[in-house]
Amino acid sequence: MSIEQPAPGEPRRPQGPRDPGDAWVVAETGERYWGRFGAAGLLAVDPERGILLQHRVTWSHFGDTWALPGGARHEHEPALDAALRESAEEAGVPASSIRPRLMSVLDLGIWSYATIVGDVTAPFEPVISDPESHELAWVAPDDVAGLPLHPGFAESWQRLRPLLDVRPSVVVDAANVMGSVPDGWWKDRAGAAARLLDAAAAASVRGFPASLLGLPEDTWYPELVVVLEGQARSVPDPAGSVSVVRAEGLGDDTIAAVTQQLVAGGRTVTVATSDRELADRSRSAGASVVGAGQFRELLGY
């Protein structure tokens, strides 16, 4: 493997000097991959308009094909940040309009490409904001395969297309998760619940391993629903994408009802609890279950 700098005069974006990541990774067999530190792209899903695709200019790598807005990662740049930055630079995508749902990573050892599947939460019009696009277009998912696709995107699209209907949720049995470690939480239930919510909010940004949710690919960003009961109900709602349900009666009954509602709405649901009876009720409702201790460890709480 070797690193090859862009040729003098090679077409490029007009903004500022090149980043050190703007270079080719060349395999021993001669294949060339753009992005010294890997690359990332955004698969934006609009429920009304479809998938945002970029018709690549002729001089680009695999020119005149259709693919996702994306490009080279900066050194130490998280893949999610890179995908949002590149899609903003290439297509004017506002990061505030995208809620990440899934990250799929192609790792070749010498180079990697991360695809971020993100839901459009506020409609926007894409704008060609650099010289790398013939056009930008919203394409219905059923019409994507009929376009001349970039080979890398064509391969990933076969895996990702069936996942566009998968929307995961995690229902958290807060009392059980807090009680999984005897750290004195019972002396201040509200304080322990507040710490749990803060940890859940941070984890929602990092994402969850696909294996934890029983889903394919690498990382998912599920909706988190935390059920609070008793004294913990007084805790204010956290910032970010964590929802709080305050149980009026038994917490287990509320968790079971929330789970049933989400499953009925087409969600792929995981319940975080180690309570055997509640775990059985959750599975009977069509959800999977992750133990409270494992979930707490994942949160770093």
CSV table of C-alpha atoms in Angstrom, one decimal:
chain,number,residue,atom,x,y,z
A,1,MET,CA,0.0,0.0,0.0
A,2,SER,CA,1.2,3.5,-0.8
A,3,ILE,CA,-0.1,7.1,-0.5
A,4,GLU,CA,-0.3,9.1,-3.7
A,5,GLN,CA,-0.8,12.9,-3.6
A,6,PRO,CA,-3.2,14.5,-6.1
A,7,ALA,CA,-1.5,15.4,-9.4
A,8,PRO,CA,-0.6,19.1,-9.9
A,9,GLY,CA,-3.6,20.9,-11.4
A,10,GLU,CA,-6.0,18.0,-10.6
A,11,PRO,CA,-9.5,19.5,-10.3
A,12,ARG,CA,-10.5,20.2,-6.7
A,13,ARG,CA,-12.8,22.1,-4.5
A,14,PRO,CA,-12.1,25.8,-4.3
A,15,GLN,CA,-12.3,26.2,-0.5
A,16,GLY,CA,-8.8,26.7,1.0
A,17,PRO,CA,-5.8,24.5,0.9
A,18,ARG,CA,-6.0,20.7,0.6
A,19,ASP,CA,-6.4,18.7,3.7
A,20,PRO,CA,-3.8,16.0,4.4
A,21,GLY,CA,-6.5,13.5,4.0
A,22,ASP,CA,-7.0,14.5,0.3
A,23,ALA,CA,-4.8,11.8,-1.2
A,24,TRP,CA,-5.0,8.4,-2.9
A,25,VAL,CA,-4.5,5.1,-1.1
A,26,VAL,CA,-3.0,2.8,-3.7
A,27,ALA,CA,-3.2,-1.0,-3.1
A,28,GLU,CA,-0.4,-3.3,-4.1
A,29,THR,CA,-2.6,-4.6,-6.8
A,30,GLY,CA,-3.1,-1.1,-8.2
A,31,GLU,CA,-6.6,-0.2,-7.0
A,32,ARG,CA,-6.9,3.4,-5.9
A,33,TYR,CA,-9.1,4.7,-3.1
A,34,TRP,CA,-9.7,8.4,-2.3
A,35,GLY,CA,-8.9,9.5,1.3
A,36,ARG,CA,-5.7,8.9,3.1
A,37,PHE,CA,-7.7,8.4,6.4
A,38,GLY,CA,-10.6,6.7,4.7
A,39,ALA,CA,-13.8,8.2,3.4
A,40,ALA,CA,-17.4,8.7,4.4
A,41,GLY,CA,-20.7,9.5,2.6
A,42,LEU,CA,-24.3,10.3,3.6
A,43,LEU,CA,-27.3,8.3,2.4
A,44,ALA,CA,-30.1,10.9,3.3
A,45,VAL,CA,-33.6,9.4,3.4
A,46,ASP,CA,-36.5,11.8,2.8
A,47,PRO,CA,-39.8,10.0,3.4
A,48,GLU,CA,-41.5,12.0,0.6
A,49,ARG,CA,-38.7,12.5,-1.9
A,50,GLY,CA,-36.5,9.4,-1.6
A,51,ILE,CA,-32.7,9.2,-1.6
A,52,LEU,CA,-30.3,12.1,-2.2
A,53,LEU,CA,-27.9,11.1,-5.0
A,54,GLN,CA,-25.0,12.9,-6.7
A,55,HIS,CA,-24.4,12.6,-10.4
A,56,ARG,CA,-20.6,12.7,-10.4
A,57,VAL,CA,-18.7,14.9,-12.9
A,58,THR,CA,-16.8,13.2,-15.7
A,59,TRP,CA,-13.3,13.9,-14.4
A,60,SER,CA,-14.0,12.3,-11.0
A,61,HIS,CA,-13.2,8.8,-10.0
A,62,PHE,CA,-15.8,6.6,-11.8
A,63,GLY,CA,-17.1,9.8,-13.3
A,64,ASP,CA,-20.6,10.1,-14.8
A,65,THR,CA,-22.0,7.6,-12.3
A,66,TRP,CA,-24.4,8.2,-9.4
A,67,ALA,CA,-23.4,7.9,-5.8
A,68,LEU,CA,-23.7,9.5,-2.4
A,69,PRO,CA,-22.4,12.9,-1.4
A,70,GLY,CA,-19.2,12.2,0.5
A,71,GLY,CA,-15.4,12.2,0.4
A,72,ALA,CA,-12.1,11.9,2.3
A,73,ARG,CA,-12.1,12.0,6.1
A,74,HIS,CA,-9.7,14.3,7.9
A,75,GLU,CA,-7.2,12.8,10.3
A,76,HIS,CA,-8.9,11.6,13.5
A,77,GLU,CA,-12.3,12.8,12.2
A,78,PRO,CA,-15.2,10.6,13.2
A,79,ALA,CA,-17.0,9.0,10.2
A,80,LEU,CA,-20.3,10.6,11.1
A,81,ASP,CA,-18.7,14.1,11.3
A,82,ALA,CA,-17.0,13.5,8.0
A,83,ALA,CA,-20.2,12.4,6.2
A,84,LEU,CA,-22.1,15.4,7.4
A,85,ARG,CA,-19.2,17.8,6.6
A,86,GLU,CA,-18.7,16.4,3.1
A,87,SER,CA,-22.5,16.3,2.3
A,88,ALA,CA,-22.7,20.0,3.4
A,89,GLU,CA,-19.7,20.9,1.2
A,90,GLU,CA,-20.9,19.0,-1.9
A,91,ALA,CA,-24.7,19.3,-1.6
A,92,GLY,CA,-25.5,22.0,0.9
A,93,VAL,CA,-27.0,19.4,3.3
A,94,PRO,CA,-27.7,21.1,6.7
A,95,ALA,CA,-26.4,18.8,9.5
A,96,SER,CA,-29.4,19.9,11.6
A,97,SER,CA,-31.8,18.3,9.1
A,98,ILE,CA,-30.3,14.8,9.5
A,99,ARG,CA,-30.9,12.3,12.2
A,100,PRO,CA,-28.4,9.4,11.9
A,101,ARG,CA,-29.9,6.0,11.9
A,102,LEU,CA,-27.2,3.5,10.7
A,103,MET,CA,-23.5,3.4,10.0
A,104,SER,CA,-22.2,0.7,7.6
A,105,VAL,CA,-18.4,0.4,7.2
A,106,LEU,CA,-16.5,-1.2,4.4
A,107,ASP,CA,-13.1,-2.0,5.9
A,108,LEU,CA,-10.4,-3.1,3.4
A,109,GLY,CA,-7.6,-3.0,5.9
A,110,ILE,CA,-5.7,-0.3,4.0
A,111,TRP,CA,-8.7,1.9,3.5
A,112,SER,CA,-12.3,2.2,4.8
A,113,TYR,CA,-15.6,3.8,3.7
A,114,ALA,CA,-18.4,4.6,6.1
A,115,THR,CA,-21.9,5.0,4.9
A,116,ILE,CA,-24.2,7.0,7.2
A,117,VAL,CA,-27.9,6.4,6.7
A,118,GLY,CA,-29.7,9.4,8.0
A,119,ASP,CA,-33.3,10.4,8.1
A,120,VAL,CA,-34.3,13.9,6.9
A,121,THR,CA,-36.1,15.6,9.8
A,122,ALA,CA,-36.5,19.0,8.1
A,123,PRO,CA,-36.9,19.2,4.3
A,124,PHE,CA,-34.2,21.0,2.4
A,125,GLU,CA,-33.2,21.6,-1.2
A,126,PRO,CA,-29.7,20.3,-2.1
A,127,VAL,CA,-27.3,22.8,-3.7
A,128,ILE,CA,-24.3,22.1,-6.0
A,129,SER,CA,-21.7,23.9,-3.9
A,130,ASP,CA,-18.5,22.5,-5.5
A,131,PRO,CA,-17.3,21.4,-8.9
A,132,GLU,CA,-17.8,17.6,-8.3
A,133,SER,CA,-21.4,17.2,-9.4
A,134,HIS,CA,-23.3,17.2,-12.7
A,135,GLU,CA,-26.5,17.3,-10.7
A,136,LEU,CA,-28.1,16.4,-7.4
A,137,ALA,CA,-31.4,14.6,-7.3
A,138,TRP,CA,-33.9,13.0,-5.0
A,139,VAL,CA,-34.5,9.4,-6.3
A,140,ALA,CA,-37.2,7.0,-5.2
A,141,PRO,CA,-35.5,3.9,-3.6
A,142,ASP,CA,-37.1,1.6,-6.2
A,143,ASP,CA,-35.5,3.6,-9.0
A,144,VAL,CA,-31.9,3.8,-7.6
A,145,ALA,CA,-30.7,0.4,-9.1
A,146,GLY,CA,-31.8,1.5,-12.6
A,147,LEU,CA,-29.2,4.3,-12.6
A,148,PRO,CA,-25.5,3.9,-13.7
A,149,LEU,CA,-24.1,3.6,-10.1
A,150,HIS,CA,-20.6,4.0,-8.8
A,151,PRO,CA,-19.5,0.4,-8.3
A,152,GLY,CA,-18.8,0.9,-4.6
A,153,PHE,CA,-22.3,2.4,-4.0
A,154,ALA,CA,-23.9,-0.3,-6.2
A,155,GLU,CA,-22.5,-3.0,-3.9
A,156,SER,CA,-23.5,-1.3,-0.7
A,157,TRP,CA,-27.0,-0.4,-2.0
A,158,GLN,CA,-27.8,-4.1,-2.3
A,159,ARG,CA,-27.2,-4.5,1.5
A,160,LEU,CA,-28.7,-1.1,2.6
A,161,ARG,CA,-31.9,-1.0,0.6
A,162,PRO,CA,-33.7,-3.7,2.7
A,163,LEU,CA,-32.6,-1.8,5.9
A,164,LEU,CA,-34.4,1.5,5.0
A,165,ASP,CA,-37.5,0.2,6.6
A,166,VAL,CA,-35.7,-0.9,9.9
A,167,ARG,CA,-36.2,1.7,12.6
A,168,PRO,CA,-34.9,0.5,16.0
A,169,SER,CA,-35.9,1.6,19.4
A,170,VAL,CA,-34.5,0.7,22.8
A,171,VAL,CA,-36.9,0.8,25.8
A,172,VAL,CA,-34.9,1.2,29.1
A,173,ASP,CA,-36.1,-0.2,32.4
A,174,ALA,CA,-34.4,2.6,34.3
A,175,ALA,CA,-35.0,1.1,37.8
A,176,ASN,CA,-33.5,-2.3,36.8
A,177,VAL,CA,-30.5,-0.7,35.0
A,178,MET,CA,-29.7,1.6,38.0
A,179,GLY,CA,-30.1,-1.4,40.3
A,180,SER,CA,-27.6,-3.6,38.4
A,181,VAL,CA,-24.7,-2.2,40.5
A,182,PRO,CA,-25.0,-1.6,44.2
A,183,ASP,CA,-23.4,1.9,44.1
A,184,GLY,CA,-25.8,3.6,46.6
A,185,TRP,CA,-28.3,4.6,44.0
A,186,TRP,CA,-31.2,4.0,46.4
A,187,LYS,CA,-30.1,6.9,48.5
A,188,ASP,CA,-30.8,9.4,45.7
A,189,ARG,CA,-33.0,7.8,43.1
A,190,ALA,CA,-33.6,11.0,41.2
A,191,GLY,CA,-29.9,11.8,41.1
A,192,ALA,CA,-29.1,8.3,39.8
A,193,ALA,CA,-31.8,8.6,37.2
A,194,ALA,CA,-30.4,12.0,36.0
A,195,ARG,CA,-27.0,10.4,35.6
A,196,LEU,CA,-28.6,7.5,33.6
A,197,LEU,CA,-30.3,10.0,31.3
A,198,ASP,CA,-27.1,11.9,30.7
A,199,ALA,CA,-25.3,8.7,29.9
A,200,ALA,CA,-28.1,7.6,27.6
A,201,ALA,CA,-28.0,11.0,25.8
A,202,ALA,CA,-24.3,10.7,25.2
A,203,ALA,CA,-24.7,7.1,24.0
A,204,SER,CA,-27.4,8.1,21.5
A,205,VAL,CA,-24.8,10.4,19.8
A,206,ARG,CA,-22.1,7.6,19.7
A,207,GLY,CA,-24.5,5.0,18.5
A,208,PHE,CA,-24.9,1.3,19.6
A,209,PRO,CA,-23.2,-1.8,18.2
A,210,ALA,CA,-25.4,-3.6,15.7
A,211,SER,CA,-24.8,-6.9,17.6
A,212,LEU,CA,-26.4,-5.5,20.7
A,213,LEU,CA,-29.7,-4.9,18.8
A,214,GLY,CA,-29.5,-8.1,16.8
A,215,LEU,CA,-29.2,-6.1,13.6
A,216,PRO,CA,-26.8,-6.2,10.6
A,217,GLU,CA,-24.0,-3.8,9.7
A,218,ASP,CA,-21.9,-1.9,12.3
A,219,THR,CA,-23.6,0.9,14.3
A,220,TRP,CA,-27.2,2.0,14.8
A,221,TYR,CA,-28.6,5.1,16.4
A,222,PRO,CA,-31.9,3.9,17.9
A,223,GLU,CA,-34.6,5.9,19.5
A,224,LEU,CA,-34.1,5.6,23.3
A,225,VAL,CA,-37.1,5.5,25.5
A,226,VAL,CA,-36.3,5.6,29.2
A,227,VAL,CA,-39.1,4.6,31.6
A,228,LEU,CA,-38.9,6.2,35.1
A,229,GLU,CA,-41.0,5.2,38.1
A,230,GLY,CA,-41.3,6.3,41.7
A,231,GLN,CA,-39.1,9.1,43.0
A,232,ALA,CA,-37.1,9.1,39.7
A,233,ARG,CA,-40.1,10.5,37.9
A,234,SER,CA,-39.2,14.0,39.1
A,235,VAL,CA,-36.1,14.2,36.9
A,236,PRO,CA,-36.4,16.7,34.0
A,237,ASP,CA,-36.3,15.6,30.4
A,238,PRO,CA,-32.7,15.4,29.0
A,239,ALA,CA,-31.5,17.3,26.0
A,240,GLY,CA,-31.1,15.4,22.8
A,241,SER,CA,-32.9,12.4,21.3
A,242,VAL,CA,-33.8,10.5,24.5
A,243,SER,CA,-37.5,10.2,25.3
A,244,VAL,CA,-38.7,9.8,28.9
A,245,VAL,CA,-41.9,8.0,29.9
A,246,ARG,CA,-43.0,8.5,33.5
A,247,ALA,CA,-44.9,5.5,34.9
A,248,GLU,CA,-48.1,6.4,36.7
A,249,GLY,CA,-48.4,2.8,38.1
A,250,LEU,CA,-46.1,-0.2,37.9
A,251,GLY,CA,-43.0,0.5,35.9
A,252,ASP,CA,-43.1,-3.0,34.3
A,253,ASP,CA,-46.6,-2.5,33.1
A,254,THR,CA,-45.6,0.8,31.5
A,255,ILE,CA,-42.6,-0.7,29.8
A,256,ALA,CA,-44.7,-3.6,28.5
A,257,ALA,CA,-47.3,-1.1,27.1
A,258,VAL,CA,-44.6,1.1,25.5
A,259,THR,CA,-43.0,-2.0,23.9
A,260,GLN,CA,-46.2,-3.2,22.5
A,261,GLN,CA,-47.0,0.2,21.0
A,262,LEU,CA,-43.6,0.5,19.4
A,263,VAL,CA,-43.7,-3.0,17.9
A,264,ALA,CA,-47.2,-2.4,16.6
A,265,GLY,CA,-45.9,0.8,14.9
A,266,GLY,CA,-43.3,-1.2,13.0
A,267,ARG,CA,-40.3,-0.5,15.2
A,268,THR,CA,-37.6,-3.1,15.9
A,269,VAL,CA,-37.5,-3.0,19.7
A,270,THR,CA,-34.9,-4.0,22.3
A,271,VAL,CA,-35.8,-3.8,26.0
A,272,ALA,CA,-32.9,-3.2,28.4
A,273,THR,CA,-33.8,-5.2,31.6
A,274,SER,CA,-32.7,-8.2,33.6
A,275,ASP,CA,-36.1,-8.7,35.2
A,276,ARG,CA,-37.1,-12.2,34.0
A,277,GLU,CA,-40.8,-11.7,34.0
A,278,LEU,CA,-40.5,-8.4,32.1
A,279,ALA,CA,-38.0,-10.0,29.7
A,280,ASP,CA,-40.5,-12.8,28.9
A,281,ARG,CA,-43.3,-10.2,28.4
A,282,SER,CA,-41.1,-8.2,26.1
A,283,ARG,CA,-40.1,-11.2,24.0
A,284,SER,CA,-43.8,-12.3,23.8
A,285,ALA,CA,-44.5,-8.8,22.4
A,286,GLY,CA,-42.0,-9.3,19.7
A,287,ALA,CA,-39.0,-7.4,21.2
A,288,SER,CA,-35.5,-8.6,21.9
A,289,VAL,CA,-33.9,-8.2,25.3
A,290,VAL,CA,-30.4,-7.0,26.5
A,291,GLY,CA,-29.4,-7.4,30.1
A,292,ALA,CA,-29.3,-4.4,32.4
A,293,GLY,CA,-25.6,-4.9,33.3
A,294,GLN,CA,-24.5,-5.2,29.7
A,295,PHE,CA,-26.5,-2.1,28.8
A,296,ARG,CA,-25.2,-0.1,31.7
A,297,GLU,CA,-21.6,-1.1,30.8
A,298,LEU,CA,-22.2,0.1,27.2
A,299,LEU,CA,-23.5,3.4,28.5
A,300,GLY,CA,-20.5,3.8,30.7
A,301,TYR,CA,-22.9,4.7,33.6
